[in-house]
Tab-separated table of C-alpha atoms and ligand atoms in Angstrom:
chain	number	residue	atom	x	y	z
A	1	MET	CA	-3.894	12.046	17.912
A	2	ARG	CA	-6.936	10.043	18.913
A	3	ALA	CA	-6.792	8.003	22.074
A	4	GLU	CA	-6.058	4.370	21.483
A	5	VAL	CA	-8.871	2.914	23.526
A	6	PHE	CA	-8.605	-0.609	22.134
A	7	ASP	CA	-5.791	-3.100	22.166
A	8	LEU	CA	-6.690	-4.226	18.680
A	9	SER	CA	-8.623	-2.979	15.648
A	10	VAL	CA	-9.414	-5.438	12.879
A	11	VAL	CA	-9.897	-3.447	9.674
A	12	VAL	CA	-11.708	-5.021	6.722
A	13	PRO	CA	-12.548	-3.470	3.331
A	14	LEU	CA	-15.723	-4.816	1.726
A	15	TYR	CA	-16.801	-4.413	-1.856
A	16	ASP	CA	-19.854	-6.416	-2.850
A	17	GLU	CA	-19.318	-9.009	-0.171
A	18	GLU	CA	-22.901	-9.350	1.092
A	19	ASP	CA	-22.710	-13.082	1.736
A	20	ASN	CA	-19.373	-12.828	3.490
A	21	VAL	CA	-20.239	-10.142	6.050
A	22	ARG	CA	-21.960	-12.298	8.628
A	23	PRO	CA	-19.622	-15.329	8.426
A	24	LEU	CA	-16.671	-12.940	8.637
A	25	PHE	CA	-18.030	-11.287	11.761
A	26	GLU	CA	-18.713	-14.660	13.386
A	27	ALA	CA	-15.275	-15.987	12.509
A	28	VAL	CA	-13.470	-12.905	13.853
A	29	ARG	CA	-15.606	-12.891	16.985
A	30	ALA	CA	-14.929	-16.571	17.662
A	31	VAL	CA	-11.184	-15.964	17.514
A	32	LEU	CA	-11.105	-12.742	19.521
A	33	ARG	CA	-13.298	-14.205	22.237
A	34	GLU	CA	-10.359	-16.389	23.216
A	35	LEU	CA	-7.966	-13.439	23.545
A	36	PRO	CA	-7.689	-11.224	26.635
A	37	LEU	CA	-7.928	-8.080	24.500
A	38	ARG	CA	-10.231	-5.141	24.039
A	39	ALA	CA	-10.903	-5.279	20.333
A	40	GLU	CA	-13.064	-3.587	17.718
A	41	LEU	CA	-13.991	-4.511	14.185
A	42	VAL	CA	-13.875	-1.725	11.586
A	43	LEU	CA	-15.779	-2.517	8.403
A	44	VAL	CA	-15.380	-0.242	5.400
A	45	ASP	CA	-17.991	-0.643	2.713
A	46	ASP	CA	-16.212	0.478	-0.423
A	47	GLY	CA	-19.274	1.697	-2.323
A	48	SER	CA	-20.841	-1.746	-2.655
A	49	ARG	CA	-23.842	-2.019	-4.913
A	50	ASP	CA	-25.201	-5.115	-3.240
A	51	ASP	CA	-26.545	-5.575	0.269
A	52	THR	CA	-23.163	-5.393	2.039
A	53	PHE	CA	-23.866	-2.205	3.992
A	54	ALA	CA	-27.306	-3.279	5.215
A	55	ARG	CA	-25.952	-6.662	6.258
A	56	ALA	CA	-23.115	-4.983	8.141
A	57	ARG	CA	-25.581	-2.734	9.935
A	58	ALA	CA	-27.672	-5.750	10.851
A	59	LEU	CA	-24.810	-7.542	12.588
A	60	PRO	CA	-25.605	-8.498	16.177
A	61	ARG	CA	-24.427	-6.036	18.813
A	62	ASP	CA	-21.824	-7.585	21.039
A	63	PRO	CA	-20.103	-5.476	23.712
A	64	ALA	CA	-17.141	-7.830	23.457
A	65	LEU	CA	-16.641	-6.852	19.815
A	66	PRO	CA	-18.001	-3.422	18.891
A	67	VAL	CA	-18.333	-2.919	15.139
A	68	ARG	CA	-17.778	0.403	13.407
A	69	ILE	CA	-19.108	0.662	9.920
A	70	VAL	CA	-18.172	3.311	7.434
A	71	ARG	CA	-19.461	3.560	3.927
A	72	LEU	CA	-17.641	5.233	1.073
A	73	ARG	CA	-19.893	7.096	-1.304
A	74	ARG	CA	-18.477	5.285	-4.306
A	75	ASN	CA	-16.040	2.496	-5.022
A	76	CYS	CA	-12.623	3.974	-4.225
A	77	GLY	CA	-10.567	0.797	-4.314
A	78	GLN	CA	-9.139	-1.509	-1.703
A	79	THR	CA	-6.280	0.743	-0.612
A	80	VAL	CA	-8.455	3.775	0.023
A	81	ALA	CA	-10.956	1.587	1.863
A	82	MET	CA	-8.156	0.198	4.029
A	83	ALA	CA	-6.717	3.649	4.636
A	84	THR	CA	-10.140	4.902	5.728
A	85	GLY	CA	-10.500	2.022	8.165
A	86	ILE	CA	-7.027	2.613	9.523
A	87	ARG	CA	-7.822	6.289	10.087
A	88	LEU	CA	-10.935	5.389	12.026
A	89	ALA	CA	-9.373	2.560	13.997
A	90	ARG	CA	-8.726	3.221	17.673
A	91	GLY	CA	-6.569	0.233	18.471
A	92	ARG	CA	-2.966	0.248	19.560
A	93	VAL	CA	-2.454	-2.581	17.108
A	94	ILE	CA	-4.178	-2.837	13.731
A	95	VAL	CA	-4.805	-6.026	11.793
A	96	THR	CA	-5.977	-5.714	8.198
A	97	MET	CA	-7.541	-8.567	6.265
A	98	ASP	CA	-9.753	-9.267	3.260
A	99	GLY	CA	-13.477	-9.469	3.750
A	100	ASP	CA	-13.999	-12.510	1.562
A	101	LEU	CA	-12.802	-15.095	4.103
A	102	GLN	CA	-9.796	-16.022	1.970
A	103	ASN	CA	-7.685	-14.873	4.898
A	104	ASP	CA	-8.316	-16.822	8.067
A	105	PRO	CA	-9.020	-14.909	11.306
A	106	ARG	CA	-7.530	-17.861	13.187
A	107	ASP	CA	-4.134	-16.511	12.150
A	108	ILE	CA	-4.699	-13.261	14.064
A	109	PRO	CA	-3.376	-14.544	17.428
A	110	ARG	CA	-0.190	-15.773	15.725
A	111	LEU	CA	0.320	-12.401	14.038
A	112	LEU	CA	-0.155	-10.626	17.365
A	113	ALA	CA	2.263	-12.954	19.126
A	114	LYS	CA	4.858	-12.259	16.451
A	115	LEU	CA	4.303	-8.510	16.790
A	116	GLU	CA	4.834	-8.788	20.524
A	117	GLU	CA	8.248	-10.283	19.859
A	118	GLY	CA	9.216	-6.722	19.018
A	119	TYR	CA	8.221	-6.150	15.409
A	120	ASP	CA	6.394	-3.126	14.018
A	121	LEU	CA	4.866	-4.939	11.087
A	122	VAL	CA	4.067	-8.607	10.548
A	123	VAL	CA	3.284	-9.557	6.970
A	124	GLY	CA	1.260	-12.659	6.085
A	125	TRP	CA	2.671	-15.087	3.567
A	126	ARG	CA	0.124	-17.206	1.727
A	127	ARG	CA	2.471	-20.077	1.084
A	128	ARG	CA	-0.260	-22.326	-0.273
A	129	ARG	CA	-2.342	-19.826	-2.123
A	130	ARG	CA	-5.760	-21.047	-3.129
A	131	ASP	CA	-6.308	-19.033	-6.273
A	132	HIS	CA	-6.177	-19.890	-9.959
A	133	TRP	CA	-2.642	-20.282	-11.382
A	134	SER	CA	-3.279	-17.329	-13.703
A	135	ARG	CA	-3.242	-15.164	-10.577
A	136	VAL	CA	-0.632	-16.986	-8.560
A	137	LEU	CA	2.017	-16.995	-11.270
A	138	PRO	CA	1.997	-13.246	-12.085
A	139	SER	CA	1.967	-12.570	-8.385
A	140	ARG	CA	5.128	-14.682	-7.916
A	141	VAL	CA	6.900	-12.690	-10.613
A	142	ALA	CA	5.580	-9.419	-9.181
A	143	ASN	CA	6.827	-10.251	-5.704
A	144	ARG	CA	10.313	-10.941	-6.998
A	145	LEU	CA	10.240	-7.711	-8.977
A	146	ILE	CA	8.939	-5.679	-6.053
A	147	GLY	CA	11.620	-7.080	-3.768
A	148	TRP	CA	14.290	-6.300	-6.300
A	149	VAL	CA	13.111	-2.782	-7.133
A	150	THR	CA	12.246	-1.650	-3.619
A	151	GLY	CA	15.006	-3.476	-1.793
A	152	VAL	CA	12.451	-4.912	0.652
A	153	PRO	CA	12.295	-8.644	-0.100
A	154	ILE	CA	8.849	-9.716	1.093
A	155	ARG	CA	7.546	-13.012	-0.276
A	156	ASP	CA	3.892	-12.059	-0.514
A	157	ASN	CA	3.232	-8.356	-0.885
A	158	GLY	CA	-0.353	-8.923	-1.984
A	159	CYS	CA	-1.440	-10.607	1.254
A	160	SER	CA	-3.845	-8.293	3.061
A	161	LEU	CA	-3.502	-10.150	6.331
A	162	LYS	CA	-1.000	-8.050	8.245
A	163	ALA	CA	-0.540	-6.744	11.768
A	164	TYR	CA	0.887	-3.308	12.489
A	165	ARG	CA	1.628	-1.076	15.372
A	166	ALA	CA	-0.902	1.692	14.801
A	167	ALA	CA	1.739	4.366	15.254
A	168	LEU	CA	3.641	2.944	12.287
A	169	ILE	CA	0.848	2.354	9.798
A	170	ARG	CA	-0.547	5.838	10.388
A	171	ARG	CA	2.733	7.270	9.172
A	172	ILE	CA	2.703	5.323	5.933
A	173	PRO	CA	1.097	7.117	3.021
A	174	LEU	CA	-1.511	4.901	1.361
A	175	TYR	CA	-3.047	5.959	-1.903
A	176	ALA	CA	-4.187	4.647	-5.262
A	177	GLU	CA	-3.442	0.909	-5.201
A	178	MET	CA	-0.538	1.093	-2.844
A	179	HIS	CA	-1.695	-1.510	-0.357
A	180	ARG	CA	0.531	-3.989	-2.167
A	181	PHE	CA	3.532	-1.861	-1.320
A	182	ILE	CA	2.952	-1.308	2.367
A	183	PRO	CA	6.173	-3.074	3.429
A	184	ALA	CA	8.167	-1.047	0.915
A	185	MET	CA	6.551	2.226	1.967
A	186	ALA	CA	6.929	1.229	5.607
A	187	SER	CA	10.631	0.772	5.047
A	188	LEU	CA	10.854	4.578	4.981
A	189	ALA	CA	10.129	4.546	8.684
A	190	ALA	CA	12.802	1.884	9.234
A	191	PRO	CA	10.557	-0.585	11.001
A	192	ARG	CA	11.243	-4.120	12.087
A	193	ILE	CA	9.341	-6.314	9.644
A	194	ALA	CA	8.584	-10.011	10.098
A	195	GLU	CA	6.932	-12.520	7.783
A	196	LEU	CA	4.602	-15.244	8.954
A	197	GLU	CA	3.090	-18.111	7.000
A	198	VAL	CA	-0.709	-17.831	7.031
A	199	ARG	CA	-3.623	-19.927	5.837
A	200	HIS	CA	-5.473	-19.154	2.649
A	201	HIS	CA	-8.812	-20.414	1.429
A	202	PRO	CA	-10.634	-20.409	-1.885
A	203	ARG	CA	-13.367	-17.834	-2.189
A	204	ARG	CA	-16.768	-19.262	-1.271
A	205	PHE	CA	-19.074	-16.295	-1.908
A	206	GLY	CA	-18.905	-13.431	-4.365
A	207	ARG	CA	-16.082	-13.009	-6.843
A	208	SER	CA	-12.656	-11.440	-7.101
A	209	LYS	CA	-12.559	-7.768	-7.980
A	210	TYR	CA	-9.390	-7.937	-10.013
A	211	GLY	CA	-8.489	-9.163	-13.480
A	212	PHE	CA	-5.430	-8.983	-15.656
A	213	SER	CA	-5.357	-5.179	-15.500
A	214	ARG	CA	-3.795	-5.653	-12.080
A	215	ILE	CA	-0.478	-6.595	-13.693
A	216	TYR	CA	-0.269	-3.308	-15.545
A	217	LYS	CA	-1.236	-1.334	-12.444
A	218	VAL	CA	1.364	-3.083	-10.313
A	219	LEU	CA	4.072	-2.238	-12.833
A	220	LEU	CA	3.074	1.427	-12.866
A	221	ASP	CA	2.925	1.563	-9.077
A	222	LEU	CA	6.336	-0.005	-8.941
A	223	LEU	CA	7.731	2.871	-10.950
A	224	THR	CA	6.079	5.402	-8.645
A	225	ILE	CA	7.276	3.696	-5.530
A	226	ARG	CA	10.826	3.436	-6.814
A	227	THR	CA	10.797	7.190	-7.394
A	228	ILE	CA	9.340	7.911	-3.966
A	229	LEU	CA	11.801	5.634	-2.214
A	230	SER	CA	14.880	6.939	-3.938
A	231	PHE	CA	13.762	10.537	-3.499
A	232	ALA	CA	13.030	9.868	0.136
A	233	ARG	CA	16.379	8.280	0.777
A	234	ARG	CA	18.507	10.631	-1.284
A	235	PRO	CA	16.328	13.385	-2.713
A	236	VAL	CA	18.558	15.160	-5.182
A	237	ALA	CA	21.192	12.519	-5.829
A	238	TRP	CA	19.534	11.309	-9.014
A	239	LEU	CA	19.115	14.783	-10.463
A	240	ALA	CA	22.590	15.809	-9.415
A	241	GLY	CA	23.899	12.731	-11.222
A	242	LEU	CA	22.004	13.707	-14.356
A	243	ALA	CA	23.381	17.247	-14.162
A	244	GLY	CA	26.881	15.832	-13.753
A	245	VAL	CA	26.573	13.563	-16.795
A	246	ALA	CA	25.154	16.395	-18.920
A	247	LEU	CA	27.926	18.720	-17.849
A	248	ALA	CA	30.566	16.073	-18.522
A	249	ALA	CA	29.170	15.747	-22.051
A	250	ALA	CA	28.890	19.492	-22.633
A	251	LEU	CA	32.598	20.112	-22.013
A	252	PRO	CA	34.011	17.873	-24.802
A	253	PHE	CA	31.256	19.097	-27.112
A	254	ALA	CA	32.319	22.679	-26.455
A	255	PHE	CA	35.923	21.704	-27.033
A	256	LEU	CA	35.042	20.093	-30.373
A	257	ALA	CA	32.907	23.074	-31.371
A	258	LEU	CA	35.772	25.493	-30.807
A	259	ASN	CA	38.401	23.149	-32.149
A	260	GLY	CA	36.653	22.246	-35.359
A	261	LEU	CA	36.176	25.754	-36.679
A	262	THR	CA	34.938	25.679	-40.244
A	263	SER	CA	36.949	27.234	-43.041
A	264	ASP	CA	35.208	30.599	-42.644
A	265	GLY	CA	36.172	30.655	-38.954
A	266	ARG	CA	32.734	29.781	-37.509
A	267	PRO	CA	32.201	26.944	-35.023
A	268	SER	CA	30.566	23.756	-36.355
A	269	VAL	CA	26.785	23.858	-36.056
A	270	VAL	CA	26.490	20.258	-34.871
A	271	TRP	CA	28.939	20.518	-31.976
A	272	SER	CA	27.625	23.922	-30.926
A	273	ALA	CA	24.079	22.611	-30.886
A	274	LEU	CA	25.119	19.580	-28.826
A	275	THR	CA	27.020	21.830	-26.403
A	276	LEU	CA	23.957	23.983	-25.975
A	277	LEU	CA	21.701	20.955	-25.509
A	278	ALA	CA	23.867	19.239	-22.915
A	279	GLY	CA	24.539	22.546	-21.147
A	280	SER	CA	20.867	23.374	-20.808
A	281	LEU	CA	20.077	19.840	-19.645
A	282	ALA	CA	22.668	20.246	-16.879
A	283	LEU	CA	21.178	23.586	-15.829
A	284	PHE	CA	17.666	22.162	-15.974
A	285	ALA	CA	18.562	19.148	-13.829
A	286	LEU	CA	20.290	21.383	-11.297
A	287	ALA	CA	17.334	23.762	-11.064
A	288	LEU	CA	14.934	20.853	-10.721
A	289	GLY	CA	17.181	19.387	-8.046
A	290	PHE	CA	16.917	22.546	-5.964
A	291	LEU	CA	13.162	22.582	-6.424
A	292	VAL	CA	12.808	18.954	-5.378
A	293	GLN	CA	15.040	19.577	-2.401
A	294	THR	CA	12.832	22.444	-1.269
A	295	VAL	CA	9.594	20.519	-1.735
A	296	HIS	CA	11.021	17.452	-0.096
A	297	ARG	CA	12.226	19.363	2.945
A	298	GLY	CA	8.758	20.760	3.471
A	299	HIS	CA	7.216	17.300	3.393
A	300	ALA	CA	9.914	14.990	4.574
A	301	ARG	CA	8.537	14.367	8.025
A	302	ASP	CA	5.745	12.011	7.158
A	303	PHE	CA	5.168	12.505	3.486
A	304	ASP	CA	2.234	14.775	4.072
A	305	LEU	CA	2.000	15.440	0.394
A	306	TYR	CA	1.088	11.850	-0.366
A	307	ARG	CA	-1.153	11.595	2.630
A	308	ARG	CA	-3.144	14.566	1.419
A	309	LEU	CA	-3.403	13.042	-2.011
A	310	ALA	CA	-4.890	9.974	-0.378
A	311	CYS	CA	-7.274	11.940	1.813
A	312	ARG	CA	-8.699	13.769	-1.126
A	313	ARG	CA	-10.103	10.474	-2.244
A	314	LEU	CA	-11.567	9.609	1.132
A	315	ASP	CA	-15.234	10.151	1.042
A	316	PRO	CA	-16.995	8.805	4.109
A	317	LEU	CA	-20.740	9.075	3.922
A	318	GLU	CA	-21.978	7.459	7.071
A	319	ALA	CA	-20.219	6.250	10.143
A	320	SER	CA	-21.823	4.433	12.995
A	321	PRO	CA	-20.600	5.389	16.473
B	1	UDP	N1	-12.060	-4.695	-2.190
B	1	UDP	C1	-12.459	-3.391	-1.918
B	1	UDP	N2	-12.555	-2.506	-2.945
B	1	UDP	C2	-12.240	-2.846	-4.233
B	1	UDP	C3	-11.787	-4.161	-4.496
B	1	UDP	C4	-11.701	-5.059	-3.444
B	1	UDP	O1	-12.749	-3.059	-0.772
B	1	UDP	O2	-12.358	-2.001	-5.107
B	1	UDP	C5	-11.972	-5.660	-1.091
B	1	UDP	C6	-12.750	-6.946	-1.320
B	1	UDP	O3	-14.094	-6.821	-0.922
B	1	UDP	C7	-11.988	-7.931	-0.484
B	1	UDP	C8	-10.548	-7.433	-0.583
B	1	UDP	O4	-10.634	-6.067	-0.968
B	1	UDP	O5	-12.404	-7.862	0.880
B	1	UDP	C9	-9.733	-8.220	-1.587
B	1	UDP	O6	-10.379	-8.237	-2.831
B	1	UDP	P1	-10.455	-9.552	-3.733
B	1	UDP	O7	-10.846	-10.736	-2.907
B	1	UDP	O8	-11.315	-9.247	-4.886
B	1	UDP	O9	-8.944	-9.692	-4.194
B	1	UDP	P2	-8.165	-11.060	-4.485
B	1	UDP	O10	-8.347	-11.944	-3.292
B	1	UDP	O11	-8.813	-11.610	-5.689
B	1	UDP	O12	-6.759	-10.614	-4.683
B	2	MG	MG1	-9.963	-12.467	-2.285
């Protein structure tokens, strides 16, 4: 693994944020200047079509805050952009935040202090969220749902402002739009998670990249994550349960088939068919269970399978030293 030469890496995904790049850099620099830390800023341009990349390249060089810039060839989405930044980051601690200045860099020292209390992950909570109600309300419902389904009750899963121990976040598979489920995915590694109230501001420049389609995506992701989590915790339990139920149904069906012989001495078609159906379902679930067990064993350590899925979408074009 790469040497962790910084105390802190601040990782920011940027998609069409040209007017935010410079103010963001200045704001982060102003905060980090006050901290006795060696820090770097990692900017990931997620295939912006505006001037974001050029503006990032034109940022002033400051030895106190080196900036690494990576550009994805096309728009891959916020999670992939974050994952790319995290892979490049060389800090012992990683802070992720949005690039639109809705998160406030002045919260970084508080997140770090909380982390130092002995947590592996500190999650921001935008208590007073400064977005339109049509976004805040679905997000409230989603957070409840996510907490309920994943068993990790975090109040604000969508808040990008988080601080992690690098060793932890590197073990969490991040793909598709999974950045909203980082605490849930992190729970696989049994970390100590803390929540911290953070500031939130209205967007000043540019516009939000998400619309109502986000609701649908979150619901789908929730289904995926539920499957991953339950497989990770108890891989074959679900399939074994299914096999058990099918078998339990097949036995009475078989009994009825043999018992209810028709007048010409042949078993009833209906009960025989049901016996066959339930029996094959039981066999199928069992076979699948063994398969899942085998696959899972091969990948259990750090969910390499999912990591590779994520990497396939990583497409760095240019990276500054
Ligand atoms: N973002 C990104 N790729 C995308 C969409 C968003 O890198 O495909 C970045 C965006 O530039 C911003 C952050 O992710 O820095 C959050 O996006 P946005 O502000 O649009 O989300 P919202 O605040 O509306 O939830
Ligand atoms: Mg935003």
